Coordinates of N, CA and C in Angstrom, one line a residue:
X1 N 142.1 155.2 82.7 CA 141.5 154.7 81.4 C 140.1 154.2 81.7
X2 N 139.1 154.8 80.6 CA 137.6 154.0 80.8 C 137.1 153.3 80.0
X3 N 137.6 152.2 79.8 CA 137.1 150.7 78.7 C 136.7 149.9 79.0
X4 N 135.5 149.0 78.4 CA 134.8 148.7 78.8 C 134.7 147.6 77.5
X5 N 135.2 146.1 77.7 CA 134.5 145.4 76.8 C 134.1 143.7 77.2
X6 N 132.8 144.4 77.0 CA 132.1 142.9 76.9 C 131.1 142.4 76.0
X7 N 130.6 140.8 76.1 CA 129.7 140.1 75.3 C 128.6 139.6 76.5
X8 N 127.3 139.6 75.8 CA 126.3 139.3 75.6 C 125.3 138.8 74.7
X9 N 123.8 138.8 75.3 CA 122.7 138.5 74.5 C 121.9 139.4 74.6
X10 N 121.4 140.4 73.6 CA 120.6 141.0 74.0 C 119.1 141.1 74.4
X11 N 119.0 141.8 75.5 CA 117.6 141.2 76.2 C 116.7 141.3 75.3
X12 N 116.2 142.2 74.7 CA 115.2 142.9 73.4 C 115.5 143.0 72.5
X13 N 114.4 143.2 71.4 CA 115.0 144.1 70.0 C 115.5 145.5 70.2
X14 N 116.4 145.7 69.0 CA 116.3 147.2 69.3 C 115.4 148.4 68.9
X15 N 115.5 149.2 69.6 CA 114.6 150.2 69.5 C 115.3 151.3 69.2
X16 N 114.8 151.9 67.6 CA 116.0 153.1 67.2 C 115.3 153.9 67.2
X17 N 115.4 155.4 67.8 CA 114.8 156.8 67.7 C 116.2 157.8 67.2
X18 N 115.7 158.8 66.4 CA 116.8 159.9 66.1 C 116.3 161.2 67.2
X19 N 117.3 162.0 67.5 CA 117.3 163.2 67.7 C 117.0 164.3 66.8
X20 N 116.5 165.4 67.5 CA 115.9 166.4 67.1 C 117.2 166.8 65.6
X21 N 118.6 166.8 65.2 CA 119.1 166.7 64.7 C 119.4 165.7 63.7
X22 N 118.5 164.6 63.9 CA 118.4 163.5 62.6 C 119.8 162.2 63.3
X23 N 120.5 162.4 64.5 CA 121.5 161.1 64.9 C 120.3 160.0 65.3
X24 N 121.3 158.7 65.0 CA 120.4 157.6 65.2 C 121.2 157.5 66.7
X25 N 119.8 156.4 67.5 CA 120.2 156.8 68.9 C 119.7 154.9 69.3
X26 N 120.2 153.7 69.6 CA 119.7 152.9 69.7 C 120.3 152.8 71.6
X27 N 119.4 152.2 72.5 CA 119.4 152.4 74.0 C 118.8 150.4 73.8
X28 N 119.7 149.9 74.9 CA 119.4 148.4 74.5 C 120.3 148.0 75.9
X29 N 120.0 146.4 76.7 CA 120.7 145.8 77.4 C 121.1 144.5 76.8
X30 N 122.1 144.4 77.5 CA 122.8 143.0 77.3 C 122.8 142.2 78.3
X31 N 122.7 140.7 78.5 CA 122.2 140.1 79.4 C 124.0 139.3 79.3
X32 N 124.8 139.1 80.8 CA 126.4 138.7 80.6 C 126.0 137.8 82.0
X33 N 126.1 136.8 81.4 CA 126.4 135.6 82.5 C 127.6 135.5 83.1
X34 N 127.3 135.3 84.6 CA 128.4 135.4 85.3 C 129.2 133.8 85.7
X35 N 128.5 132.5 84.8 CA 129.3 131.8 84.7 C 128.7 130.7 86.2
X36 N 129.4 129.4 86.3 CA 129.0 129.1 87.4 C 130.1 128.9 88.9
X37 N 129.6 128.7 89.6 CA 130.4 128.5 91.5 C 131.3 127.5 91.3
X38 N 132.2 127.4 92.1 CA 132.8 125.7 92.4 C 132.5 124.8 92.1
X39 N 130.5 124.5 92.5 CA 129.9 123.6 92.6 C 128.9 123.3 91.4
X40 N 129.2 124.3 90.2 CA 128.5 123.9 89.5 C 127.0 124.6 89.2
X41 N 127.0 125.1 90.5 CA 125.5 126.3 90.4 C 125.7 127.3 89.5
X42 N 124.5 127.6 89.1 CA 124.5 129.0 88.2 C 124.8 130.1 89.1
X43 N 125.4 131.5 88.8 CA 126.2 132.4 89.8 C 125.4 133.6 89.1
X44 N 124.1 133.2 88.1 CA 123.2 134.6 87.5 C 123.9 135.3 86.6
X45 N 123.5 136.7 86.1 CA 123.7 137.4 85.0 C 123.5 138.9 85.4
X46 N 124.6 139.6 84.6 CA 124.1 141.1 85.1 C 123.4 141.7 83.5
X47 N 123.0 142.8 84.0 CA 122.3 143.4 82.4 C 122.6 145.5 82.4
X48 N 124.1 145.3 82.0 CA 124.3 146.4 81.4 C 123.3 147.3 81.1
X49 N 122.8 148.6 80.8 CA 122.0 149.7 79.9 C 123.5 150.3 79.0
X50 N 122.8 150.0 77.6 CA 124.3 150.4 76.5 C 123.2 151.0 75.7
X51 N 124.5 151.9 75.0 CA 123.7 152.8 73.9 C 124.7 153.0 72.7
X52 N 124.7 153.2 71.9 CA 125.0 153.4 70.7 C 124.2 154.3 69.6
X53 N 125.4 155.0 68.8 CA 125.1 156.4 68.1 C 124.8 156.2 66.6
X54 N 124.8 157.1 65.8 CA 124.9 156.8 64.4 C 124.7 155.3 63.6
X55 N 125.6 155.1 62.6 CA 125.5 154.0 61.9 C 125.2 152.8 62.8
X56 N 126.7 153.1 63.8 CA 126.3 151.5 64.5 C 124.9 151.8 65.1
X57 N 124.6 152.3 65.7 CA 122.8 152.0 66.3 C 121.9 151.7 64.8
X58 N 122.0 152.1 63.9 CA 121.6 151.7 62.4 C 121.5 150.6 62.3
X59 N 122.9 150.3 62.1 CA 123.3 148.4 62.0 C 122.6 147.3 63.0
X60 N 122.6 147.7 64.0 CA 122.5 146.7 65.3 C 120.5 146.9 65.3
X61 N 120.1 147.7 64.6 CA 118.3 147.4 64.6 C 118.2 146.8 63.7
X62 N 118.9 146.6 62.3 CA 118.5 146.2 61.2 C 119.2 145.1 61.2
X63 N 119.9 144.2 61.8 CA 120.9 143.4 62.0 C 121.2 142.2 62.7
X64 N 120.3 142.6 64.5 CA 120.7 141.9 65.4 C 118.8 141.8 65.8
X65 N 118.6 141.3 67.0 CA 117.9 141.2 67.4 C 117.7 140.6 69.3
X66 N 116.9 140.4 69.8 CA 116.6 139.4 71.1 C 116.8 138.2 71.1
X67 N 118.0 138.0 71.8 CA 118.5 136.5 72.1 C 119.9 136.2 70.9
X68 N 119.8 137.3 70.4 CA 121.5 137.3 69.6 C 122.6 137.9 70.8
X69 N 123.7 137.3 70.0 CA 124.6 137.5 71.1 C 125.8 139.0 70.4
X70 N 126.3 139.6 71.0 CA 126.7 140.9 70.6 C 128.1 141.1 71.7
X71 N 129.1 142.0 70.6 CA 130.5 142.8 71.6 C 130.6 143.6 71.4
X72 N 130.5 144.1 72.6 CA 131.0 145.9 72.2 C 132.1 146.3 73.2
X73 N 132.8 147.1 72.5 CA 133.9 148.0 73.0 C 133.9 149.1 73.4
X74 N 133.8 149.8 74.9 CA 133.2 150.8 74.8 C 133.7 151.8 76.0
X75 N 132.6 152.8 76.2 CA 133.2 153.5 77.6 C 132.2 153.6 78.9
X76 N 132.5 153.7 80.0 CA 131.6 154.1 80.7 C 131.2 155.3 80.9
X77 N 129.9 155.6 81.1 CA 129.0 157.0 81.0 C 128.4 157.3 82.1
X78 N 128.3 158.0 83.5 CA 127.2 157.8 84.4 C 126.8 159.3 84.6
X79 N 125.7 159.6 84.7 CA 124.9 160.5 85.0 C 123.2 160.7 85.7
X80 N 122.7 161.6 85.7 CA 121.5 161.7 86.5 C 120.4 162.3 86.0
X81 N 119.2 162.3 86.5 CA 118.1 163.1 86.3 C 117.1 163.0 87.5
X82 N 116.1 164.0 87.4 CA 115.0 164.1 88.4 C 113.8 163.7 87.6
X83 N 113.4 162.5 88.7 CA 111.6 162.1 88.6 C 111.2 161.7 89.7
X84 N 110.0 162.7 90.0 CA 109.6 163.0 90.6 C 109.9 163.4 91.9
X85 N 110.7 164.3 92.0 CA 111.4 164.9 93.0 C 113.1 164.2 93.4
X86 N 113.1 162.9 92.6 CA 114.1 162.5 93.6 C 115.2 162.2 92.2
X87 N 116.4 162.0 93.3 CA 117.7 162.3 91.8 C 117.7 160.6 91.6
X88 N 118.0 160.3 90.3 CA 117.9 158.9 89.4 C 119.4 159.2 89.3
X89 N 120.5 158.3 89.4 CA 121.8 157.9 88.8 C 121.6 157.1 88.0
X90 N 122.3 157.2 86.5 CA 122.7 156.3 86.2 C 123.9 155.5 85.6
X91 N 124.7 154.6 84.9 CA 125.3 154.4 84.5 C 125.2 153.9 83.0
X92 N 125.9 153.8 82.1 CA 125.4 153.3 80.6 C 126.9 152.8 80.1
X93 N 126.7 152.1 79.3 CA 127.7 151.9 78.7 C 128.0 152.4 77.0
X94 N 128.6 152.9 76.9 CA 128.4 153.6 75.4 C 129.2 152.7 74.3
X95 N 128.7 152.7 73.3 CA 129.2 151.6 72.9 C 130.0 152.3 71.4
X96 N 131.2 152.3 71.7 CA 132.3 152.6 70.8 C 132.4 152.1 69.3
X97 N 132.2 150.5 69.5 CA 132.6 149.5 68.6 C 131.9 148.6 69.0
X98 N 130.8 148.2 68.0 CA 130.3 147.1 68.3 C 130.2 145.6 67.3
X99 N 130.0 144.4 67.7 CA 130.6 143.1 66.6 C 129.3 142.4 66.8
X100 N 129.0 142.3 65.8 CA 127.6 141.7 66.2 C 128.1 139.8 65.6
X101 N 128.0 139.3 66.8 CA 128.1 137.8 66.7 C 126.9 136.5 65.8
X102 N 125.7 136.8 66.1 CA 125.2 136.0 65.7 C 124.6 137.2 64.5
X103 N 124.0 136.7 63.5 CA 122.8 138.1 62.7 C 121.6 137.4 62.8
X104 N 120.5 138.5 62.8 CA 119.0 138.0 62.6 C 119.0 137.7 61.6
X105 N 117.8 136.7 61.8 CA 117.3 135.6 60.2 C 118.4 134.5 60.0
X106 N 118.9 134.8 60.7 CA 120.5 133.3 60.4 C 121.0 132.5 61.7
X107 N 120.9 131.3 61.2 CA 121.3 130.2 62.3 C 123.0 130.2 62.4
X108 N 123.3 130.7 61.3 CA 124.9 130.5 61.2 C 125.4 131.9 61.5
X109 N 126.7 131.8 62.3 CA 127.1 133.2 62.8 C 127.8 133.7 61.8
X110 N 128.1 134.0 60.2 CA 128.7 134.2 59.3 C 127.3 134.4 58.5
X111 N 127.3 136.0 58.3 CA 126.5 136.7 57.1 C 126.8 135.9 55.5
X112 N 125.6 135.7 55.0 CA 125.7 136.2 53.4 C 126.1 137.3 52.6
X113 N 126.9 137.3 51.6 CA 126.9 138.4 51.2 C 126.2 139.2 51.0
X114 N 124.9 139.2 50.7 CA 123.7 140.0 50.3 C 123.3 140.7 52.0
X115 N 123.9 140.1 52.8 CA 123.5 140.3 54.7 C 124.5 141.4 55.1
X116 N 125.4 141.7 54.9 CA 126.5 142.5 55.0 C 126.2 143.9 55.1
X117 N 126.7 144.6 56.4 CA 126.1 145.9 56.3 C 126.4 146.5 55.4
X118 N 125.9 147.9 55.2 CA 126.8 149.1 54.5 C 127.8 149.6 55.1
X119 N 128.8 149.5 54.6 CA 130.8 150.2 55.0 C 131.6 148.9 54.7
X120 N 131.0 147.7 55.3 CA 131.5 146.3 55.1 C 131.7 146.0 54.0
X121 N 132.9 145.5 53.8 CA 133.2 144.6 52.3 C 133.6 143.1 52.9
X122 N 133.2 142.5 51.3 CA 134.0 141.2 51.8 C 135.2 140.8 51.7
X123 N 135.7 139.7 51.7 CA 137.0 139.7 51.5 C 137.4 139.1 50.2
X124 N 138.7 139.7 49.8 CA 138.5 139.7 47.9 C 139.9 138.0 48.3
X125 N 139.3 136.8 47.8 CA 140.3 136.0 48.0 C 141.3 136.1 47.3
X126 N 141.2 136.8 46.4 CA 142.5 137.2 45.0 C 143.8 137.6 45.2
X127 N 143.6 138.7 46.9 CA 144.6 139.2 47.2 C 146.1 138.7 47.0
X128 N 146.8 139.2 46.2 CA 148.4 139.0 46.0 C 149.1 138.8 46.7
X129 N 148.9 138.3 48.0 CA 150.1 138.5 49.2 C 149.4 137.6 50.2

């Protein structure tokens, strides 16, 4: 099984480019603190490379930002390339599902209605049950 979920902050804004076929394509790190030692010292942070396709890469430029905090659910992806002569590995995290915790422009982790992506509804309190 290749799953992969974690939270973060994201280091940057995002940066959304499409492909030659019009998909949205957003490429972003997450900064995951590793918490502290026995003693109380900081034990540092690692910084994933995640990417995300379509809508969600849509959502998460128009949505989130640097120093918001983000979860995604996802898979792992590792592959390669050549520059300048020598082979580059890498790994990525691809991001399945992603939950964006805090939103840009808001101090409160709970969107406005008018803040709510497209697909998203809110919830109808009326429900009969």
């Amino acid at each position: 099984m290749n799953q992969v979920i974690i939270s973060g902050r994201l280091t940057k804004d995002i940066e959304l480019k499409y492909t030659t076929s019009q998909m949205a394509v957003a490429r972003f790190s997450l900064a995951l603190d590793r918490g502290k030692d026995k003693d109380g010292n900081d034990k540092g942070a690692d910084f994933p490379n995640c990417v995300a396709f379509g809508r969600t890469a849509e959502n998460l430029e128009k949505f989130s930002g640097k120093g918001l905090r983000i979860s995604i659910i996802g898979h792992l992806q590792t592959g390669s390339y050549d520059k300048d002569g020598q082979k580059v590995y890498t790994t990525d995290v691809i991001a399945d599902r992603v939950e964006i915790i805090d939103w840009k422009g808001r101090t409160e982790s709970a969107p406005h209605q008018d803040d709510i992506p497209h697909g998203f509804a809110a919830i109808d309190e009326e429900i009969p049950f």
